[in-house]
Tab-separated table of N, CA, C and O in Angstrom:
chain	number	residue	atom	x	y	z
A	131	ASN	N	0.834	-1.179	0.000
A	131	ASN	CA	0.000	0.000	0.000
A	131	ASN	C	0.876	1.239	0.000
A	131	ASN	O	2.053	1.193	0.325
A	132	ILE	N	0.294	2.362	-0.323
A	132	ILE	CA	1.060	3.589	-0.547
A	132	ILE	C	1.765	4.087	0.720
A	132	ILE	O	2.883	4.571	0.660
A	133	ILE	N	1.127	3.946	1.885
A	133	ILE	CA	1.763	4.411	3.122
A	133	ILE	C	2.973	3.557	3.448
A	133	ILE	O	4.030	4.065	3.819
A	134	GLU	N	2.840	2.246	3.317
A	134	GLU	CA	3.973	1.366	3.609
A	134	GLU	C	5.125	1.611	2.636
A	134	GLU	O	6.289	1.598	3.034
A	135	GLU	N	4.806	1.858	1.373
A	135	GLU	CA	5.857	2.157	0.400
A	135	GLU	C	6.565	3.463	0.749
A	135	GLU	O	7.793	3.535	0.721
A	136	ALA	N	5.799	4.491	1.082
A	136	ALA	CA	6.387	5.800	1.378
A	136	ALA	C	7.215	5.769	2.656
A	136	ALA	O	8.325	6.311	2.685
A	137	THR	N	6.708	5.136	3.714
A	137	THR	CA	7.489	5.069	4.947
A	137	THR	C	8.710	4.178	4.766
A	137	THR	O	9.741	4.401	5.392
A	138	GLY	N	8.607	3.176	3.896
A	138	GLY	CA	9.737	2.301	3.620
A	138	GLY	C	10.874	3.032	2.926
A	138	GLY	O	12.045	2.773	3.181
A	139	LYS	N	10.531	3.967	2.054
A	139	LYS	CA	11.557	4.763	1.374
A	139	LYS	C	12.206	5.749	2.341
A	139	LYS	O	13.377	6.068	2.231
A	140	LEU	N	11.420	6.219	3.275
A	140	LEU	CA	11.879	7.246	4.196
A	140	LEU	C	12.719	6.684	5.328
A	140	LEU	O	13.697	7.289	5.747
A	141	TYR	N	12.356	5.528	5.832
A	141	TYR	CA	12.952	5.048	7.074
A	141	TYR	C	13.179	3.552	7.002
A	141	TYR	O	12.240	2.776	7.045
A	142	ASN	N	14.422	3.137	6.889
A	142	ASN	CA	14.757	1.714	6.812
A	142	ASN	C	15.768	1.298	7.870
A	142	ASN	O	16.489	0.331	7.710
A	143	LYS	N	15.821	2.032	8.947
A	143	LYS	CA	16.779	1.776	10.017
A	143	LYS	C	16.491	0.447	10.708
A	143	LYS	O	15.352	0.029	10.846
A	144	LYS	N	17.554	-0.200	11.145
A	144	LYS	CA	17.418	-1.410	11.956
A	144	LYS	C	18.057	-1.136	13.311
A	144	LYS	O	19.061	-0.444	13.406
A	145	VAL	N	17.439	-1.666	14.343
A	145	VAL	CA	17.971	-1.535	15.694
A	145	VAL	C	18.285	-2.933	16.195
A	145	VAL	O	17.406	-3.797	16.245
A	146	LYS	N	19.549	-3.156	16.543
A	146	LYS	CA	20.006	-4.468	17.002
A	146	LYS	C	19.616	-5.569	16.017
A	146	LYS	O	19.164	-6.642	16.397
A	147	GLY	N	19.705	-5.252	14.718
A	147	GLY	CA	19.419	-6.224	13.676
A	147	GLY	C	17.951	-6.410	13.344
A	147	GLY	O	17.603	-7.134	12.423
A	148	LYS	N	17.061	-5.752	14.079
A	148	LYS	CA	15.624	-5.890	13.826
A	148	LYS	C	15.105	-4.671	13.068
A	148	LYS	O	15.445	-3.533	13.399
A	149	ALA	N	14.269	-4.936	12.063
A	149	ALA	CA	13.662	-3.848	11.301
A	149	ALA	C	12.676	-3.082	12.189
A	149	ALA	O	12.002	-3.667	13.030
A	150	ILE	N	12.604	-1.778	11.976
A	150	ILE	CA	11.673	-0.931	12.715
A	150	ILE	C	10.307	-1.033	12.058
A	150	ILE	O	10.171	-0.911	10.838
A	151	LEU	N	9.273	-1.267	12.863
A	151	LEU	CA	7.913	-1.346	12.328
A	151	LEU	C	7.478	0.014	11.807
A	151	LEU	O	7.765	1.050	12.401
A	152	LYS	N	6.748	-0.003	10.715
A	152	LYS	CA	6.232	1.232	10.121
A	152	LYS	C	5.072	0.888	9.211
A	152	LYS	O	4.925	-0.250	8.788
A	153	GLY	N	4.225	1.861	8.928
A	153	GLY	CA	3.116	1.638	8.020
A	153	GLY	C	1.863	2.367	8.436
A	153	GLY	O	1.913	3.411	9.069
A	154	VAL	N	0.719	1.806	8.103
A	154	VAL	CA	-0.571	2.414	8.390
A	154	VAL	C	-0.838	2.335	9.884
A	154	VAL	O	-0.603	1.319	10.517
A	155	ALA	N	-1.333	3.421	10.446
A	155	ALA	CA	-1.698	3.451	11.858
A	155	ALA	C	-3.193	3.716	11.976
A	155	ALA	O	-3.811	4.307	11.093
A	156	PHE	N	-3.764	3.268	13.038
A	156	PHE	CA	-5.180	3.515	13.316
A	156	PHE	C	-5.325	4.951	13.747
A	156	PHE	O	-4.508	5.439	14.507
A	157	PRO	N	-6.290	5.718	13.375
A	157	PRO	CA	-7.309	5.406	12.381
A	157	PRO	C	-6.921	5.943	11.013
A	157	PRO	O	-6.396	7.029	10.904
A	158	THR	N	-7.171	5.193	10.005
A	158	THR	CA	-7.048	5.657	8.635
A	158	THR	C	-8.385	5.351	7.982
A	158	THR	O	-8.718	4.190	7.781
A	159	CYS	N	-9.202	6.391	7.734
A	159	CYS	CA	-10.560	6.133	7.268
A	159	CYS	C	-11.182	7.370	6.637
A	159	CYS	O	-10.662	8.473	6.763
A	160	VAL	N	-12.298	7.150	5.982
A	160	VAL	CA	-13.160	8.207	5.486
A	160	VAL	C	-14.541	7.930	6.046
A	160	VAL	O	-15.100	6.856	5.822
A	161	ALA	N	-15.069	8.862	6.823
A	161	ALA	CA	-16.412	8.721	7.387
A	161	ALA	C	-17.309	9.753	6.708
A	161	ALA	O	-16.894	10.886	6.463
A	162	VAL	N	-18.529	9.367	6.378
A	162	VAL	CA	-19.414	10.229	5.608
A	162	VAL	C	-20.671	10.575	6.410
A	162	VAL	O	-21.277	9.707	7.043
A	163	ASN	N	-21.023	11.847	6.356
A	163	ASN	CA	-22.242	12.399	6.956
A	163	ASN	C	-22.367	12.066	8.430
A	163	ASN	O	-21.535	12.468	9.227
A	164	GLU	N	-23.407	11.306	8.816
A	164	GLU	CA	-23.677	11.073	10.236
A	164	GLU	C	-22.716	10.077	10.880
A	164	GLU	O	-22.721	9.911	12.093
A	165	VAL	N	-21.900	9.404	10.096
A	165	VAL	CA	-20.915	8.471	10.651
A	165	VAL	C	-19.794	9.307	11.250
A	165	VAL	O	-19.198	10.139	10.586
A	166	MET	N	-19.530	9.073	12.521
A	166	MET	CA	-18.601	9.910	13.275
A	166	MET	C	-17.158	9.768	12.785
A	166	MET	O	-16.625	10.629	12.152
A	167	GLY	N	-16.522	8.693	13.094
A	167	GLY	CA	-15.138	8.494	12.712
A	167	GLY	C	-14.738	7.063	13.016
A	167	GLY	O	-15.516	6.298	13.596
A	168	ASN	N	-13.535	6.721	12.614
A	168	ASN	CA	-13.019	5.371	12.822
A	168	ASN	C	-13.889	4.325	12.145
A	168	ASN	O	-13.975	3.192	12.603
A	169	TYR	N	-14.549	4.688	11.081
A	169	TYR	CA	-15.371	3.758	10.315
A	169	TYR	C	-14.486	3.097	9.273
A	169	TYR	O	-13.857	3.770	8.466
A	170	CYS	N	-14.438	1.803	9.317
A	170	CYS	CA	-13.663	1.046	8.344
A	170	CYS	C	-14.595	0.015	7.708
A	170	CYS	O	-14.993	-0.940	8.373
A	171	PRO	N	-14.982	0.213	6.461
A	171	PRO	CA	-15.914	-0.723	5.834
A	171	PRO	C	-15.302	-2.105	5.681
A	171	PRO	O	-14.082	-2.261	5.618
A	172	LEU	N	-16.158	-3.082	5.635
A	172	LEU	CA	-15.712	-4.445	5.396
A	172	LEU	C	-15.265	-4.587	3.954
A	172	LEU	O	-15.701	-3.833	3.073
A	173	LYS	N	-14.412	-5.551	3.695
A	173	LYS	CA	-13.952	-5.801	2.338
A	173	LYS	C	-15.180	-6.060	1.469
A	173	LYS	O	-16.069	-6.814	1.838
A	174	GLY	N	-15.260	-5.409	0.338
A	174	GLY	CA	-16.391	-5.586	-0.560
A	174	GLY	C	-17.449	-4.511	-0.399
A	174	GLY	O	-18.294	-4.340	-1.258
A	175	GLU	N	-17.444	-3.779	0.708
A	175	GLU	CA	-18.391	-2.675	0.888
A	175	GLU	C	-17.859	-1.452	0.156
A	175	GLU	O	-16.652	-1.235	0.093
A	176	SER	N	-18.752	-0.654	-0.364
A	176	SER	CA	-18.316	0.598	-0.971
A	176	SER	C	-19.434	1.627	-0.853
A	176	SER	O	-20.603	1.287	-0.748
A	177	THR	N	-19.036	2.879	-0.847
A	177	THR	CA	-19.968	3.997	-0.784
A	177	THR	C	-19.510	5.014	-1.817
A	177	THR	O	-18.325	5.327	-1.900
A	178	THR	N	-20.442	5.522	-2.589
A	178	THR	CA	-20.131	6.563	-3.552
A	178	THR	C	-20.451	7.905	-2.920
A	178	THR	O	-21.575	8.121	-2.459
A	179	LEU	N	-19.472	8.784	-2.872
A	179	LEU	CA	-19.697	10.113	-2.319
A	179	LEU	C	-20.520	10.939	-3.298
A	179	LEU	O	-20.319	10.866	-4.510
A	180	LYS	N	-21.443	11.738	-2.732
A	180	LYS	CA	-22.315	12.589	-3.544
A	180	LYS	C	-22.063	14.052	-3.206
A	180	LYS	O	-21.608	14.369	-2.109
A	181	ASN	N	-22.378	14.933	-4.136
A	181	ASN	CA	-22.278	16.368	-3.868
A	181	ASN	C	-23.068	16.692	-2.610
A	181	ASN	O	-24.187	16.231	-2.435
A	182	GLY	N	-22.445	17.475	-1.724
A	182	GLY	CA	-23.102	17.879	-0.492
A	182	GLY	C	-22.821	16.965	0.691
A	182	GLY	O	-23.122	17.327	1.826
A	183	ASP	N	-22.262	15.772	0.452
A	183	ASP	CA	-21.884	14.899	1.564
A	183	ASP	C	-20.779	15.563	2.372
A	183	ASP	O	-19.914	16.252	1.824
A	184	VAL	N	-20.813	15.353	3.683
A	184	VAL	CA	-19.726	15.811	4.544
A	184	VAL	C	-18.809	14.611	4.764
A	184	VAL	O	-19.243	13.578	5.273
A	185	ALA	N	-17.568	14.730	4.336
A	185	ALA	CA	-16.613	13.627	4.449
A	185	ALA	C	-15.512	14.020	5.433
A	185	ALA	O	-14.930	15.094	5.325
A	186	LYS	N	-15.288	13.139	6.410
A	186	LYS	CA	-14.215	13.321	7.380
A	186	LYS	C	-13.107	12.349	6.985
A	186	LYS	O	-13.323	11.146	6.969
A	187	ILE	N	-11.951	12.872	6.672
A	187	ILE	CA	-10.839	12.054	6.200
A	187	ILE	C	-9.770	12.036	7.288
A	187	ILE	O	-9.312	13.089	7.724
A	188	GLU	N	-9.411	10.839	7.741
A	188	GLU	CA	-8.374	10.686	8.760
A	188	GLU	C	-7.293	9.768	8.194
A	188	GLU	O	-7.592	8.724	7.632
A	189	LEU	N	-6.065	10.181	8.362
A	189	LEU	CA	-4.943	9.406	7.862
A	189	LEU	C	-3.862	9.399	8.929
A	189	LEU	O	-3.571	10.427	9.535
A	190	ALA	N	-3.302	8.250	9.175
A	190	ALA	CA	-2.228	8.158	10.167
A	190	ALA	C	-1.202	7.132	9.705
A	190	ALA	O	-1.538	6.163	9.040
A	191	CYS	N	0.047	7.376	10.065
A	191	CYS	CA	1.094	6.396	9.806
A	191	CYS	C	1.968	6.323	11.054
A	191	CYS	O	1.909	7.201	11.908
A	192	HIS	N	2.724	5.254	11.160
A	192	HIS	CA	3.600	5.112	12.315
A	192	HIS	C	4.978	4.652	11.882
A	192	HIS	O	5.140	3.963	10.885
A	193	ILE	N	5.945	5.096	12.652
A	193	ILE	CA	7.311	4.610	12.516
A	193	ILE	C	7.801	4.329	13.930
A	193	ILE	O	7.806	5.224	14.773
A	194	ASP	N	8.151	3.086	14.176
A	194	ASP	CA	8.695	2.660	15.461
A	194	ASP	C	7.773	3.012	16.623
A	194	ASP	O	8.217	3.435	17.682
A	195	GLY	N	6.462	2.864	16.423
A	195	GLY	CA	5.509	3.089	17.498
A	195	GLY	C	5.069	4.528	17.672
A	195	GLY	O	4.173	4.814	18.455
A	196	TYR	N	5.691	5.461	16.962
A	196	TYR	CA	5.283	6.861	17.033
A	196	TYR	C	4.310	7.135	15.899
A	196	TYR	O	4.575	6.846	14.736
A	197	VAL	N	3.153	7.701	16.251
A	197	VAL	CA	2.089	7.910	15.276
A	197	VAL	C	2.008	9.385	14.888
A	197	VAL	O	2.099	10.266	15.745
A	198	ALA	N	1.829	9.625	13.610
A	198	ALA	CA	1.520	10.958	13.101
A	198	ALA	C	0.157	10.847	12.424
A	198	ALA	O	-0.053	9.973	11.585
A	199	ALA	N	-0.776	11.689	12.844
A	199	ALA	CA	-2.137	11.608	12.316
A	199	ALA	C	-2.588	12.986	11.852
A	199	ALA	O	-2.172	14.013	12.399
A	200	ALA	N	-3.437	12.986	10.845
A	200	ALA	CA	-4.016	14.225	10.343
A	200	ALA	C	-5.457	13.949	9.945
A	200	ALA	O	-5.793	12.848	9.522
A	201	GLY	N	-6.288	14.944	10.102
A	201	GLY	CA	-7.682	14.792	9.714
A	201	GLY	C	-8.201	16.080	9.103
A	201	GLY	O	-7.703	17.178	9.398
A	202	HIS	N	-9.176	15.930	8.250
A	202	HIS	CA	-9.772	17.092	7.588
A	202	HIS	C	-11.215	16.780	7.241
A	202	HIS	O	-11.543	15.633	6.930
A	203	THR	N	-12.061	17.781	7.308
A	203	THR	CA	-13.471	17.630	6.947
A	203	THR	C	-13.749	18.492	5.726
A	203	THR	O	-13.348	19.663	5.686
A	204	ILE	N	-14.420	17.904	4.753
A	204	ILE	CA	-14.769	18.650	3.539
A	204	ILE	C	-16.230	18.414	3.189
A	204	ILE	O	-16.834	17.429	3.613
A	205	VAL	N	-16.780	19.336	2.418
A	205	VAL	CA	-18.090	19.135	1.809
A	205	VAL	C	-17.810	18.730	0.369
A	205	VAL	O	-17.173	19.467	-0.381
A	206	VAL	N	-18.247	17.538	0.007
A	206	VAL	CA	-17.972	16.999	-1.326
A	206	VAL	C	-18.614	17.898	-2.389
A	206	VAL	O	-19.759	18.311	-2.263
A	207	GLY	N	-17.859	18.183	-3.413
A	207	GLY	CA	-18.344	19.012	-4.508
A	207	GLY	C	-18.026	20.479	-4.322
A	207	GLY	O	-18.200	21.284	-5.233
A	208	GLY	N	-17.571	20.852	-3.132
A	208	GLY	CA	-17.151	22.223	-2.890
A	208	GLY	C	-18.262	23.243	-2.779
A	208	GLY	O	-18.001	24.432	-2.738
A	209	GLU	N	-19.513	22.782	-2.712
A	209	GLU	CA	-20.608	23.752	-2.610
A	209	GLU	C	-20.559	24.464	-1.268
A	209	GLU	O	-20.088	23.918	-0.266
A	210	LYS	N	-21.017	25.705	-1.229
A	210	LYS	CA	-21.073	26.463	0.014
A	210	LYS	C	-22.271	25.969	0.810
A	210	LYS	O	-23.369	25.830	0.270
A	211	VAL	N	-22.058	25.679	2.083
A	211	VAL	CA	-23.157	25.226	2.937
A	211	VAL	C	-23.366	26.220	4.065
A	211	VAL	O	-22.409	26.778	4.600
A	212	GLU	N	-24.618	26.454	4.420
A	212	GLU	CA	-24.958	27.385	5.494
A	212	GLU	C	-26.009	26.779	6.416
A	212	GLU	O	-26.663	27.495	7.153
A	213	ASP	N	-26.140	25.471	6.379
A	213	ASP	CA	-27.155	24.798	7.189
A	213	ASP	C	-26.491	24.094	8.370
A	213	ASP	O	-25.412	24.478	8.800
A	214	ARG	N	-27.117	23.064	8.901
A	214	ARG	CA	-26.590	22.338	10.059
A	214	ARG	C	-25.229	21.709	9.787
A	214	ARG	O	-24.437	21.525	10.703
A	215	ARG	N	-24.953	21.394	8.529
A	215	ARG	CA	-23.628	20.851	8.201
A	215	ARG	C	-22.546	21.872	8.520
A	215	ARG	O	-21.515	21.549	9.109
A	216	ALA	N	-22.784	23.116	8.141
A	216	ALA	CA	-21.818	24.179	8.423
A	216	ALA	C	-21.661	24.370	9.929
A	216	ALA	O	-20.550	24.566	10.424
A	217	ASP	N	-22.776	24.295	10.665
A	217	ASP	CA	-22.716	24.441	12.124
A	217	ASP	C	-21.876	23.327	12.748
A	217	ASP	O	-21.060	23.574	13.641
A	218	ALA	N	-22.069	22.093	12.293
A	218	ALA	CA	-21.319	20.950	12.843
A	218	ALA	C	-19.835	21.079	12.528
A	218	ALA	O	-18.974	20.826	13.397
A	219	ILE	N	-19.509	21.468	11.301
A	219	ILE	CA	-18.100	21.621	10.913
A	219	ILE	C	-17.446	22.727	11.740
A	219	ILE	O	-16.328	22.573	12.246
A	220	MET	N	-18.133	23.834	11.924
A	220	MET	CA	-17.575	24.947	12.699
A	220	MET	C	-17.433	24.568	14.171
A	220	MET	O	-16.430	24.918	14.818
A	221	ALA	N	-18.383	23.842	14.728
A	221	ALA	CA	-18.288	23.414	16.128
A	221	ALA	C	-17.076	22.499	16.328
A	221	ALA	O	-16.338	22.637	17.317
A	222	ALA	N	-16.860	21.583	15.397
A	222	ALA	CA	-15.697	20.689	15.491
A	222	ALA	C	-14.402	21.484	15.384
A	222	ALA	O	-13.443	21.238	16.125
A	223	TYR	N	-14.365	22.442	14.499
A	223	TYR	CA	-13.175	23.285	14.339
A	223	TYR	C	-12.884	24.060	15.622
A	223	TYR	O	-11.747	24.095	16.101
A	224	GLN	N	-13.922	24.693	16.178
A	224	GLN	CA	-13.742	25.479	17.405
A	224	GLN	C	-13.285	24.601	18.568
A	224	GLN	O	-12.433	24.998	19.365
A	225	ALA	N	-13.840	23.390	18.678
A	225	ALA	CA	-13.434	22.467	19.741
A	225	ALA	C	-11.969	22.068	19.585
A	225	ALA	O	-11.218	22.012	20.567
A	226	ALA	N	-11.547	21.797	18.351
A	226	ALA	CA	-10.145	21.434	18.108
A	226	ALA	C	-9.210	22.594	18.450
A	226	ALA	O	-8.152	22.395	19.057
A	227	GLU	N	-9.589	23.801	18.079
A	227	GLU	CA	-8.779	24.975	18.399
A	227	GLU	C	-8.656	25.161	19.908
A	227	GLU	O	-7.583	25.460	20.430
A	228	ALA	N	-9.756	24.979	20.630
A	228	ALA	CA	-9.723	25.110	22.095
A	228	ALA	C	-8.821	24.046	22.709
A	228	ALA	O	-8.047	24.328	23.627
A	229	ALA	N	-8.907	22.822	22.206
A	229	ALA	CA	-8.084	21.729	22.731
A	229	ALA	C	-6.601	21.999	22.495
A	229	ALA	O	-5.773	21.766	23.382
A	230	VAL	N	-6.253	22.503	21.321
A	230	VAL	CA	-4.848	22.790	21.009
A	230	VAL	C	-4.295	23.833	21.973
A	230	VAL	O	-3.143	23.744	22.414
A	231	ARG	N	-5.101	24.791	22.358
A	231	ARG	CA	-4.643	25.843	23.265
A	231	ARG	C	-4.393	25.312	24.685
A	231	ARG	O	-3.721	25.950	25.485
A	232	LEU	N	-4.938	24.159	25.007
A	232	LEU	CA	-4.723	23.555	26.317
A	232	LEU	C	-3.448	22.717	26.393
A	232	LEU	O	-3.018	22.348	27.483
A	233	VAL	N	-2.860	22.432	25.246
A	233	VAL	CA	-1.654	21.598	25.218
A	233	VAL	C	-0.463	22.435	25.693
A	233	VAL	O	-0.136	23.463	25.091
A	234	GLN	N	0.114	22.009	26.797
A	234	GLN	CA	1.285	22.683	27.357
A	234	GLN	C	2.217	21.644	27.936
A	234	GLN	O	1.778	20.568	28.361
A	235	VAL	N	3.474	21.957	27.979
A	235	VAL	CA	4.454	21.063	28.576
A	235	VAL	C	4.044	20.800	30.022
A	235	VAL	O	3.716	21.719	30.768
A	236	GLY	N	4.006	19.527	30.394
A	236	GLY	CA	3.672	19.152	31.765
A	236	GLY	C	2.217	18.826	31.984
A	236	GLY	O	1.865	18.216	32.989
A	237	ASN	N	1.317	19.246	31.081
A	237	ASN	CA	-0.100	18.898	31.221
A	237	ASN	C	-0.309	17.432	30.937
A	237	ASN	O	0.351	16.843	30.101
A	238	LYS	N	-1.241	16.826	31.677
A	238	LYS	CA	-1.563	15.417	31.435
A	238	LYS	C	-2.982	15.299	30.974
A	238	LYS	O	-3.818	16.067	31.251
């Protein structure tokens, strides 16, 4: 898969003769509309995205047990939304911004 190939090119270090684990990390998914997150369809399942769908995309990879994750929410088709979808996206954004401001050295 593309993540394993990319991390393999980037990091091939061995420690005490053992290869360092790397590759896809949990969660790597696309959740649509009312589905919150961490949704991983079964093999053979598929969903076609439609204009106006709200898609939450989460991608993570790991190298030697350290995870780097990123997520983004989009409205499929790029249409401007001003309804409850916009309210939900803005609420999630504001919550994430507030959480980031709480991150300080020494906080648990």
